[in-house]
Coordinates of N, CA and C in Angstrom, one line a residue:
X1 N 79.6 290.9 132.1 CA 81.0 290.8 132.3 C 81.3 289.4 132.9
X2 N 82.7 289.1 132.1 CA 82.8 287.7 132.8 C 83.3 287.5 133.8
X3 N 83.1 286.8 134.9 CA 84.0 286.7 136.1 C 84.6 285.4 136.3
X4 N 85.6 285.4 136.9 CA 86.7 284.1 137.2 C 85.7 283.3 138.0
X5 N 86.4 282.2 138.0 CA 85.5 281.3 139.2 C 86.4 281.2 140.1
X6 N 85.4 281.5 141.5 CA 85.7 281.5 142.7 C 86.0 280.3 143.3
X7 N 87.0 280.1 144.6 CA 87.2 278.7 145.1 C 86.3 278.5 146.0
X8 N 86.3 277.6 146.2 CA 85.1 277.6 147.6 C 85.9 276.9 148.5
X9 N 85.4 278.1 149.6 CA 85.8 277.9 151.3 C 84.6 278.0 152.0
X10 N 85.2 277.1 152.9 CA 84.8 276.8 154.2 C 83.9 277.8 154.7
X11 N 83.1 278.4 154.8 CA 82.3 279.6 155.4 C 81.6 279.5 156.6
X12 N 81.9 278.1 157.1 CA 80.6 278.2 158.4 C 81.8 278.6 159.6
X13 N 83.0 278.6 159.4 CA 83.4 279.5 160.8 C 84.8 279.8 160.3
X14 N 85.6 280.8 160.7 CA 86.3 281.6 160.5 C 87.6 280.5 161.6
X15 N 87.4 279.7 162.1 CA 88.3 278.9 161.9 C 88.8 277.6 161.0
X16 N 88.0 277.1 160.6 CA 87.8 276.3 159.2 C 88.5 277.1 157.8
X17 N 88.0 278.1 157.9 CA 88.8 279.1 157.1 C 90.2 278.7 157.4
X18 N 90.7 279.4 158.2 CA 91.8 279.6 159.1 C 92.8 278.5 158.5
X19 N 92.2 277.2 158.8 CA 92.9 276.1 158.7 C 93.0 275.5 157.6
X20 N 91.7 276.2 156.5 CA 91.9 275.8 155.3 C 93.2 276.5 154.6
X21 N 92.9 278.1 154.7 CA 93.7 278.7 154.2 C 95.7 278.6 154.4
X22 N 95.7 277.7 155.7 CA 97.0 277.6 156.3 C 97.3 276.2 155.1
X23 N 96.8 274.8 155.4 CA 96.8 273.9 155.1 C 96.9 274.4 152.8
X24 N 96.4 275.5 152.0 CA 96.5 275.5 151.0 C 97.7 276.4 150.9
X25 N 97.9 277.1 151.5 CA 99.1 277.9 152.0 C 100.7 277.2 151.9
X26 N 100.2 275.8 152.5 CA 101.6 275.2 152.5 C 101.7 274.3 151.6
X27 N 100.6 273.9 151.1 CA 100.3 272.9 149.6 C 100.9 274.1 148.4
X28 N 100.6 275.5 148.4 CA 101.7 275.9 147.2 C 102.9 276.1 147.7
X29 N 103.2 276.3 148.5 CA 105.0 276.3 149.4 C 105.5 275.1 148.9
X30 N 104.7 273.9 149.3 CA 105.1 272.8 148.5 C 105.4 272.9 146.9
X31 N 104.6 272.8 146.5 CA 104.2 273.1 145.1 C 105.8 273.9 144.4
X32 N 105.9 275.2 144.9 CA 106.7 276.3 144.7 C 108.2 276.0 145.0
X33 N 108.6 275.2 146.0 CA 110.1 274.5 146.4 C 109.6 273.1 145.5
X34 N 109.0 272.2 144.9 CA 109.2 271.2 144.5 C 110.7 271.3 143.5
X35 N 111.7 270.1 143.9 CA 112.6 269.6 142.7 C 112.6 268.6 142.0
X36 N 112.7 268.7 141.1 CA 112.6 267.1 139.6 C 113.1 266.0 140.2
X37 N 112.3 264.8 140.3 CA 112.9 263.7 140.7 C 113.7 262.8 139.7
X38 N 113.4 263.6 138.6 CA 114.3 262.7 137.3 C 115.6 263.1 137.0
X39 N 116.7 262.5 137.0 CA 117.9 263.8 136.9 C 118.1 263.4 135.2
X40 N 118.2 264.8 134.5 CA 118.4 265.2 133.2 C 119.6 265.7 133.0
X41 N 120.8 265.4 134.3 CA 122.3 265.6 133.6 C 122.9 264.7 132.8
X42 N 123.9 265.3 131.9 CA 124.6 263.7 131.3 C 125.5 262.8 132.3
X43 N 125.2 261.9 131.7 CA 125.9 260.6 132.3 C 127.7 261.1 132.3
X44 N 128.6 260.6 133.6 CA 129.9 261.0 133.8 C 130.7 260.4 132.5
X45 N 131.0 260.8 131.7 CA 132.4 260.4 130.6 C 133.3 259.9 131.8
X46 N 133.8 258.9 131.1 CA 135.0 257.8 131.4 C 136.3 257.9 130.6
X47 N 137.5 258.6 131.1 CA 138.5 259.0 129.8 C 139.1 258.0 128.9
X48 N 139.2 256.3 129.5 CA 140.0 255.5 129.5 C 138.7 255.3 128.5
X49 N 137.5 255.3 128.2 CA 136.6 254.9 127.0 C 136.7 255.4 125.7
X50 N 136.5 256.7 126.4 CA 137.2 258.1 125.0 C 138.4 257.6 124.3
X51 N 139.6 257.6 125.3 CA 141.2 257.6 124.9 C 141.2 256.2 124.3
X52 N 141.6 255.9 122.8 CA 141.7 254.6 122.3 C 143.0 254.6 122.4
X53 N 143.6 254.1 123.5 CA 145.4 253.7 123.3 C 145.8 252.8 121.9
X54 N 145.0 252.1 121.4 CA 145.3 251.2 120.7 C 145.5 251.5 119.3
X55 N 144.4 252.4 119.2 CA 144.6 253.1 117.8 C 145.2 254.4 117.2
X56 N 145.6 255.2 118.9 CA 146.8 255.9 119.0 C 148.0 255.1 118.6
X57 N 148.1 253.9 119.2 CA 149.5 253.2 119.1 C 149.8 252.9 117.4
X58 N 148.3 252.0 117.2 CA 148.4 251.8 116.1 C 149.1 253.1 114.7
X59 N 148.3 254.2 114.7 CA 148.5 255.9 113.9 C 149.9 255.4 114.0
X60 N 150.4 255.8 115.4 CA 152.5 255.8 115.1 C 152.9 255.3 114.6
X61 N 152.9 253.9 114.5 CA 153.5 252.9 114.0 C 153.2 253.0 112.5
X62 N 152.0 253.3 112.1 CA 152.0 253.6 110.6 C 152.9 254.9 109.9
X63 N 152.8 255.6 110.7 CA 153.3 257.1 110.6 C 155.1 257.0 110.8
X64 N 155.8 256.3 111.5 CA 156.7 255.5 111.3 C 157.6 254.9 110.5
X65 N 156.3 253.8 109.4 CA 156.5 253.2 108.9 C 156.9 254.2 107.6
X66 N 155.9 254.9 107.5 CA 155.9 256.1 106.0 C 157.1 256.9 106.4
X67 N 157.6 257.5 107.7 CA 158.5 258.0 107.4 C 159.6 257.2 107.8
X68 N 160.1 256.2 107.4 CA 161.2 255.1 107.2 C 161.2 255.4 105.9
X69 N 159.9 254.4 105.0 CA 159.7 254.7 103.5 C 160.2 256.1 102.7
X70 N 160.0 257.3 103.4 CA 160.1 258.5 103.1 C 161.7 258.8 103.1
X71 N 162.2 258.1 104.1 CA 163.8 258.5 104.2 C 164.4 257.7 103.1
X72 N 164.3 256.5 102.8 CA 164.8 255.7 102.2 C 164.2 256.0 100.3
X73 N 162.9 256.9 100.1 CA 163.3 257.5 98.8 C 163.9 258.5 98.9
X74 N 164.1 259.6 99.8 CA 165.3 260.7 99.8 C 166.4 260.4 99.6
X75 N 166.9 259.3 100.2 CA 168.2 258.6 99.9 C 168.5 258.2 98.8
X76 N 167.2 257.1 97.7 CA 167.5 257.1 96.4 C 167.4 258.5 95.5
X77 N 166.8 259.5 95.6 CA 166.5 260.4 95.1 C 167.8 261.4 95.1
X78 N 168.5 261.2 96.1 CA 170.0 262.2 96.4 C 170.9 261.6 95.9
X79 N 170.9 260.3 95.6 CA 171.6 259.2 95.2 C 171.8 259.4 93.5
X80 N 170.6 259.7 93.0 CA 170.2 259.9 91.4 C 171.0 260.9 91.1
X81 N 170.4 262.0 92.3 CA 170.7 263.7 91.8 C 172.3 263.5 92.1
X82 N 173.0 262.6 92.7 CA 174.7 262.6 92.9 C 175.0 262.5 91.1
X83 N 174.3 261.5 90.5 CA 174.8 260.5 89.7 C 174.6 260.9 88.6
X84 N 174.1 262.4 88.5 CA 173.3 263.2 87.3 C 172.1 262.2 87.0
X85 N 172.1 261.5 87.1 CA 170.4 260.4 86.7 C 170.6 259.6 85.4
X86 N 171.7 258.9 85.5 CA 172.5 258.0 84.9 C 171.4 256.8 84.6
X87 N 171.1 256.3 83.6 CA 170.4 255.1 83.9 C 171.4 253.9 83.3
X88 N 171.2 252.5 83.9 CA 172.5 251.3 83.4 C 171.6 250.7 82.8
X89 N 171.4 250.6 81.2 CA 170.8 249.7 80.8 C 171.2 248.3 80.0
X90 N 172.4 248.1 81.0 CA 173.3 246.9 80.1 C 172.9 245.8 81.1
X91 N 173.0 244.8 80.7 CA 172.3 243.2 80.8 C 173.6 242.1 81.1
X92 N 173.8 242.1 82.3 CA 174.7 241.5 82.7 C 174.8 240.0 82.9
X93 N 174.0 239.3 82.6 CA 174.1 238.1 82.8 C 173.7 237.4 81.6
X94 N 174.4 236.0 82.4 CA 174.3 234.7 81.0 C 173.1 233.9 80.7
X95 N 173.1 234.0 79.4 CA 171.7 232.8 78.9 C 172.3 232.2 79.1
X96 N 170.8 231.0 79.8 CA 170.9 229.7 79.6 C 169.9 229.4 79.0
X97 N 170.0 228.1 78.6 CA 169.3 227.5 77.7 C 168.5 226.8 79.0
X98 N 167.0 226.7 78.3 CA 165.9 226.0 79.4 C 165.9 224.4 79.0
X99 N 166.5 223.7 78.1 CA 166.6 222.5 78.2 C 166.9 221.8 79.1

């Protein structure tokens, strides 16, 4: 049968023991409370890095712009629908000659 291997102590006096056993005693208490000296949390987020003011600002102003554009074909478009959808295809102006 196989047996574990034993540690070896101190045997020539029962205080040697004593002091071994105290001294390995508090080497795993150590051991057993140790905490990580490396910290593995994430780094703090900064909101003002996240939050792009600029390209918020920018989005509006586009968004803005399309709905200016948007009103101004609803206007031609209600304008048509007033007009039954009339089209003018008479030619109002004068030739000139390019000489």
């Amino acid at each position: 049968m196989h047996r574990a291997p034993q540690l070896t102590l101190p045997r020539g006096s029962k205080y040697l023991q004593c002091t071994w056993e105290k001294a390995y005693q508090d080497h795993r208490k150590k051991v057993r409370d140790a905490q990580p000296l490396v910290d593995t949390r994430a780094p703090l987020s900064l909101s003002h890095l996240h939050l792009n003011l600029k390209k918020l600002k920018l989005e509006e102003e586009r968004l803005s712009v399309i709905d200016r554009e948007n009103c101004l074909l609803l206007e031609k478009l209600s304008c048509i629908m007033r007009s039954r959808g009339q089209t003018d295809n008479r030619n109002d102006y004068a030739h000139r000659s390019r000489n």
